[in-house]
Coordinates of C-alpha atoms in Angstrom, one line a residue:
M33 CA -12.7 -14.3 -5.7
T34 CA -8.6 -12.9 -6.7
E35 CA -8.8 -10.9 -3.7
R36 CA -9.0 -13.4 -1.1
L37 CA -5.1 -14.1 -1.0
P38 CA -3.4 -17.0 1.0
A39 CA -0.8 -15.4 3.8
A40 CA 2.0 -16.2 1.4
D41 CA 1.0 -14.2 -1.0
L42 CA 0.7 -11.3 1.7
R43 CA 3.8 -11.6 2.7
N44 CA 4.9 -11.8 -0.7
M45 CA 3.1 -8.0 -0.8
V46 CA 5.2 -7.1 2.3
A47 CA 8.6 -7.8 0.3
A48 CA 6.9 -6.1 -3.5
L49 CA 5.9 -2.9 -1.0
R50 CA 9.9 -2.5 0.4
A51 CA 11.0 -3.1 -3.2
E52 CA 9.2 -0.7 -4.9
R53 CA 9.5 2.4 -1.9
T54 CA 13.7 1.5 -2.8
E55 CA 13.0 1.8 -6.1
M56 CA 11.2 5.6 -5.6
L57 CA 14.1 6.6 -3.0
D58 CA 17.2 5.4 -5.9
F59 CA 14.6 7.3 -8.6
T60 CA 14.1 10.2 -6.4
T61 CA 17.2 10.6 -4.6
S62 CA 18.5 11.0 -8.4
L63 CA 16.3 13.8 -9.1
S64 CA 17.7 17.4 -9.5
D65 CA 15.9 20.0 -8.3
D66 CA 14.5 21.2 -12.0
E67 CA 13.5 17.9 -12.5
W68 CA 12.2 17.5 -9.1
T69 CA 9.9 20.2 -10.2
A70 CA 9.3 19.3 -13.6
P71 CA 5.7 18.2 -15.1
S72 CA 5.3 14.5 -14.9
A73 CA 2.7 12.5 -17.0
A74 CA 0.2 12.7 -14.4
A75 CA -2.3 15.5 -15.7
G76 CA -1.4 18.9 -13.6
W77 CA 0.6 17.2 -11.0
R78 CA 4.5 17.9 -11.2
I79 CA 6.9 15.2 -10.3
A80 CA 7.0 16.8 -6.8
D81 CA 3.3 16.3 -6.6
V82 CA 3.2 12.6 -7.5
V83 CA 5.7 11.9 -4.7
A84 CA 3.5 14.0 -2.0
H85 CA 0.1 12.1 -3.1
I86 CA 1.6 8.8 -3.0
G87 CA 3.2 9.5 1.1
A88 CA -0.1 11.1 1.9
T89 CA -1.6 8.1 0.8
A90 CA 0.6 5.9 2.7
R91 CA 0.3 8.1 5.3
G92 CA -3.5 7.8 5.5
F93 CA -3.4 3.9 6.3
C94 CA -1.7 5.3 9.3
T95 CA -4.1 8.3 10.6
P96 CA -7.9 8.2 11.8
A97 CA -7.8 10.8 8.9
G98 CA -7.2 8.4 6.4
L99 CA -10.3 7.1 7.4
R100 CA -12.4 9.9 5.2
A101 CA -11.3 7.9 1.8
A102 CA -13.7 5.1 2.8
F103 CA -16.8 7.1 2.5
A104 CA -15.3 9.6 -0.2
P105 CA -17.5 10.2 -3.2
S106 CA -14.9 10.4 -5.2
L107 CA -11.4 9.0 -5.0
E108 CA -9.9 10.7 -7.6
Q109 CA -11.0 13.9 -6.2
F110 CA -10.1 12.6 -2.5
N111 CA -6.4 12.6 -3.7
E112 CA -6.2 16.2 -5.4
D113 CA -6.9 17.4 -1.8
P114 CA -3.8 16.2 -0.1
V115 CA -1.9 17.3 -2.9
A116 CA -2.8 20.6 -2.9
R117 CA -1.8 21.2 0.5
R118 CA 1.5 19.7 -0.1
R119 CA 2.0 21.8 -2.9
D120 CA 4.1 24.4 -1.4
W121 CA 6.3 22.3 1.0
S122 CA 10.2 21.5 0.7
R123 CA 11.6 18.7 -1.1
A124 CA 12.9 18.1 2.1
R125 CA 9.4 18.0 4.2
V126 CA 7.8 15.8 1.4
M127 CA 10.8 13.2 1.2
A128 CA 10.6 13.2 4.5
E129 CA 6.8 12.0 5.0
Y130 CA 7.1 9.8 2.2
Q131 CA 10.0 7.8 3.9
L132 CA 8.0 7.8 7.3
A133 CA 4.9 7.1 6.3
G134 CA 6.1 4.4 3.8
R135 CA 7.8 2.4 6.9
R136 CA 4.6 2.8 8.9
A137 CA 2.6 1.3 6.3
T138 CA 4.9 -1.5 5.3
T139 CA 5.2 -2.3 9.6
L140 CA 1.2 -2.1 9.6
L141 CA 1.2 -4.4 6.5
E142 CA 3.1 -6.7 8.4
V143 CA 1.2 -6.9 11.4
V144 CA -2.5 -6.9 9.6
R145 CA -1.1 -9.7 7.6
R146 CA -0.5 -12.1 10.7
T147 CA -3.9 -11.0 12.3
P148 CA -7.6 -12.6 11.2
I149 CA -8.3 -8.2 10.8
T150 CA -6.7 -8.8 7.3
R151 CA -10.2 -10.5 6.2
V152 CA -12.2 -7.8 7.3
R153 CA -13.8 -5.7 4.3
V154 CA -13.2 -2.2 4.6
P155 CA -14.3 0.6 1.7
L156 CA -12.6 2.4 0.0
A157 CA -14.8 5.3 -1.9
E158 CA -16.7 4.5 -4.7
L159 CA -14.2 1.3 -5.6
G160 CA -16.6 -0.6 -3.0
R161 CA -14.9 -3.1 -0.6
F162 CA -11.3 -4.9 -0.3
P163 CA -10.0 -6.7 2.7
L164 CA -7.6 -5.0 4.7
G165 CA -4.7 -6.5 4.2
L166 CA -5.0 -6.6 -0.1
M167 CA -6.3 -3.2 0.2
I168 CA -2.9 -1.7 2.0
G169 CA -0.2 -3.6 0.4
G170 CA -2.3 -3.5 -3.1
A171 CA -3.0 -0.4 -3.4
L172 CA 0.3 1.0 -2.2
V173 CA 2.4 -1.0 -4.3
F174 CA 0.0 -0.2 -7.2
D175 CA 0.1 3.4 -7.1
H176 CA 4.0 3.4 -6.7
H177 CA 4.8 1.1 -9.4
T178 CA 2.0 3.2 -12.1
H179 CA 3.5 6.4 -10.9
L180 CA 6.7 5.6 -11.0
R181 CA 6.7 3.8 -14.1
H182 CA 4.3 5.6 -16.1
D183 CA 4.0 9.4 -15.1
L184 CA 7.4 10.0 -13.7
A185 CA 10.2 8.4 -15.2
P186 CA 8.7 8.5 -19.0
A187 CA 7.8 12.3 -18.2
L188 CA 11.7 12.9 -17.1
G189 CA 13.3 10.6 -20.6
R190 CA 14.5 7.9 -17.9
P191 CA 14.8 4.3 -18.2
V192 CA 11.8 2.5 -16.6
P193 CA 12.9 1.0 -13.9
S194 CA 12.6 -2.9 -13.8
T195 CA 10.3 -4.9 -11.5
D196 CA 10.0 -8.7 -11.0
A197 CA 6.9 -11.2 -10.0
D198 CA 5.9 -11.0 -7.0
R199 CA 6.0 -6.6 -7.5
M200 CA 3.7 -7.4 -10.7
R201 CA 1.0 -10.2 -8.8
A202 CA 0.5 -7.7 -6.3
V203 CA 0.0 -4.9 -8.9
L204 CA -2.3 -7.2 -11.0
T205 CA -4.2 -8.7 -7.6
W206 CA -4.8 -5.2 -6.8
M207 CA -5.9 -3.9 -9.9
I208 CA -8.4 -7.2 -10.6
A209 CA -10.3 -6.7 -7.3
V210 CA -10.9 -3.1 -8.2
L211 CA -12.2 -4.5 -11.5
S212 CA -14.4 -7.4 -10.3
N213 CA -16.1 -4.3 -8.1
Q214 CA -16.6 -1.9 -10.9
V215 CA -17.9 -4.3 -12.9
A216 CA -20.3 -6.3 -10.6
Q217 CA -22.0 -2.3 -9.3
A218 CA -22.1 -0.7 -12.5
P219 CA -22.6 -4.1 -14.6
L220 CA -21.6 -3.3 -18.3
T221 CA -25.0 -3.9 -21.0
G222 CA -24.2 -6.4 -23.1
L223 CA -21.8 -8.3 -21.1
D224 CA -24.1 -11.6 -20.8
A225 CA -21.2 -14.0 -21.6
R226 CA -18.1 -14.6 -19.8
V227 CA -14.5 -13.0 -20.9
A228 CA -11.5 -14.8 -20.2
L229 CA -7.9 -12.1 -19.5
T230 CA -5.2 -13.6 -19.5
L231 CA -2.0 -11.6 -18.9
T232 CA 1.7 -13.3 -19.9
G233 CA 4.7 -12.3 -18.4
P234 CA 5.9 -11.8 -14.6
G235 CA 3.1 -11.7 -12.2
G236 CA 0.8 -13.0 -15.0
G237 CA -2.5 -15.0 -14.4
T238 CA -5.7 -15.6 -15.9
W239 CA -9.4 -14.6 -14.9
W240 CA -12.4 -14.8 -16.2
I241 CA -14.7 -11.6 -16.1
D242 CA -18.4 -11.5 -16.9
E243 CA -21.7 -9.2 -14.9
A244 CA -21.1 -10.2 -11.5
G245 CA -17.4 -9.2 -11.6
V246 CA -14.2 -11.5 -11.8
L247 CA -14.2 -14.8 -10.8
T248 CA -11.5 -17.7 -10.2
P249 CA -11.3 -19.9 -14.0
S250 CA -13.0 -23.5 -13.4
D251 CA -14.7 -25.5 -16.0
G252 CA -16.9 -24.3 -18.7
P253 CA -17.1 -22.0 -21.5
V254 CA -15.9 -18.5 -22.8
A255 CA -16.9 -16.1 -25.2
A256 CA -14.2 -14.6 -26.1
H257 CA -10.3 -14.7 -24.5
V258 CA -8.2 -11.5 -24.4
T259 CA -4.7 -12.1 -24.1
A260 CA -1.6 -9.3 -23.1
P261 CA 1.4 -8.8 -21.6
A262 CA 1.6 -8.3 -17.5
L263 CA 3.3 -5.1 -17.9
T264 CA 1.4 -3.4 -20.3
F265 CA -1.9 -3.7 -18.5
P266 CA -1.2 -1.0 -15.6
D267 CA -0.5 1.5 -18.6
W268 CA -3.5 0.9 -20.6
G269 CA -5.5 -0.9 -17.9
T270 CA -5.7 2.8 -16.3
Q271 CA -6.6 3.9 -19.5
R272 CA -3.2 6.2 -19.9
S273 CA -3.1 4.4 -23.1
S274 CA -5.7 2.4 -25.4
W275 CA -5.8 -1.4 -25.4
R276 CA -6.3 -1.0 -29.0
D277 CA -2.5 0.4 -29.1
S278 CA -1.4 -2.2 -27.3
D279 CA -0.1 -5.9 -27.3
V280 CA -3.8 -7.5 -27.0
T281 CA -5.0 -10.0 -28.7
I282 CA -8.5 -11.0 -28.6
T283 CA -9.8 -14.7 -29.7
G284 CA -13.7 -15.3 -29.7
D285 CA -16.5 -12.7 -30.1
A286 CA -14.3 -9.6 -30.5
E287 CA -17.2 -7.3 -30.0
L288 CA -18.0 -8.1 -26.7
A289 CA -14.7 -8.5 -25.6
A290 CA -14.0 -5.1 -27.3
R291 CA -17.3 -3.7 -25.2
L292 CA -15.3 -5.1 -22.0
L293 CA -11.8 -2.9 -23.1
D294 CA -13.1 0.3 -23.5
A295 CA -14.7 0.4 -20.4
V296 CA -11.8 -1.2 -17.8
N297 CA -10.3 2.3 -16.4
V298 CA -8.9 1.0 -13.0
I299 CA -8.2 4.1 -10.8

């Protein structure tokens, strides 16, 4: 399964999280006060709210209160409450929490990855169970990457920050693990054959998807093969845009592949 990471991958995930935190700090410190309070591309959230959300998520990994996320019926609704509580916070207070919580979460990941507890599977709302090391690193790198590049920079008309293979690998590993759980928990009607997904470019790879979830490719047939740039997956894979409007290529059973792609919505 894709979510069982070797030690080297988790070490790279620590570096990826540090790099994404630096990218976010560089971006936020350059904002004017008007940009800080401007609408983001995340529905109902300002730029400030998105940063507050990431800081609150990082804090949740380091405090007992964060355990509530494990048993929340809806992760998206769970994420709204901390943002609402921080809506009247000053910019300085939001950034202070973001910086402190981010440092603590990164340190926690560094410690956890060196111990057997990194493999302990823990629940996260309706998304299912994940190894703890993957949950901390993967979720936070994914949050930083996706919000910064798809909700913040475009909303302000600013250049989208670059990335690298380690950061993209962390993002894709988390997204594929979530997708695997989603497919296994709610099997897609008609997904009676394997679909191969190849994401090309930095951090990319190939995965097989069937009604059991996501599998590591091995010998055997696939009914359809989906190919797309890795850099685009965080956008259409979260339904911020449609895969039909992206650089997605399908060979084989196009109807089967389209049925799967229409259902992909990683949160």
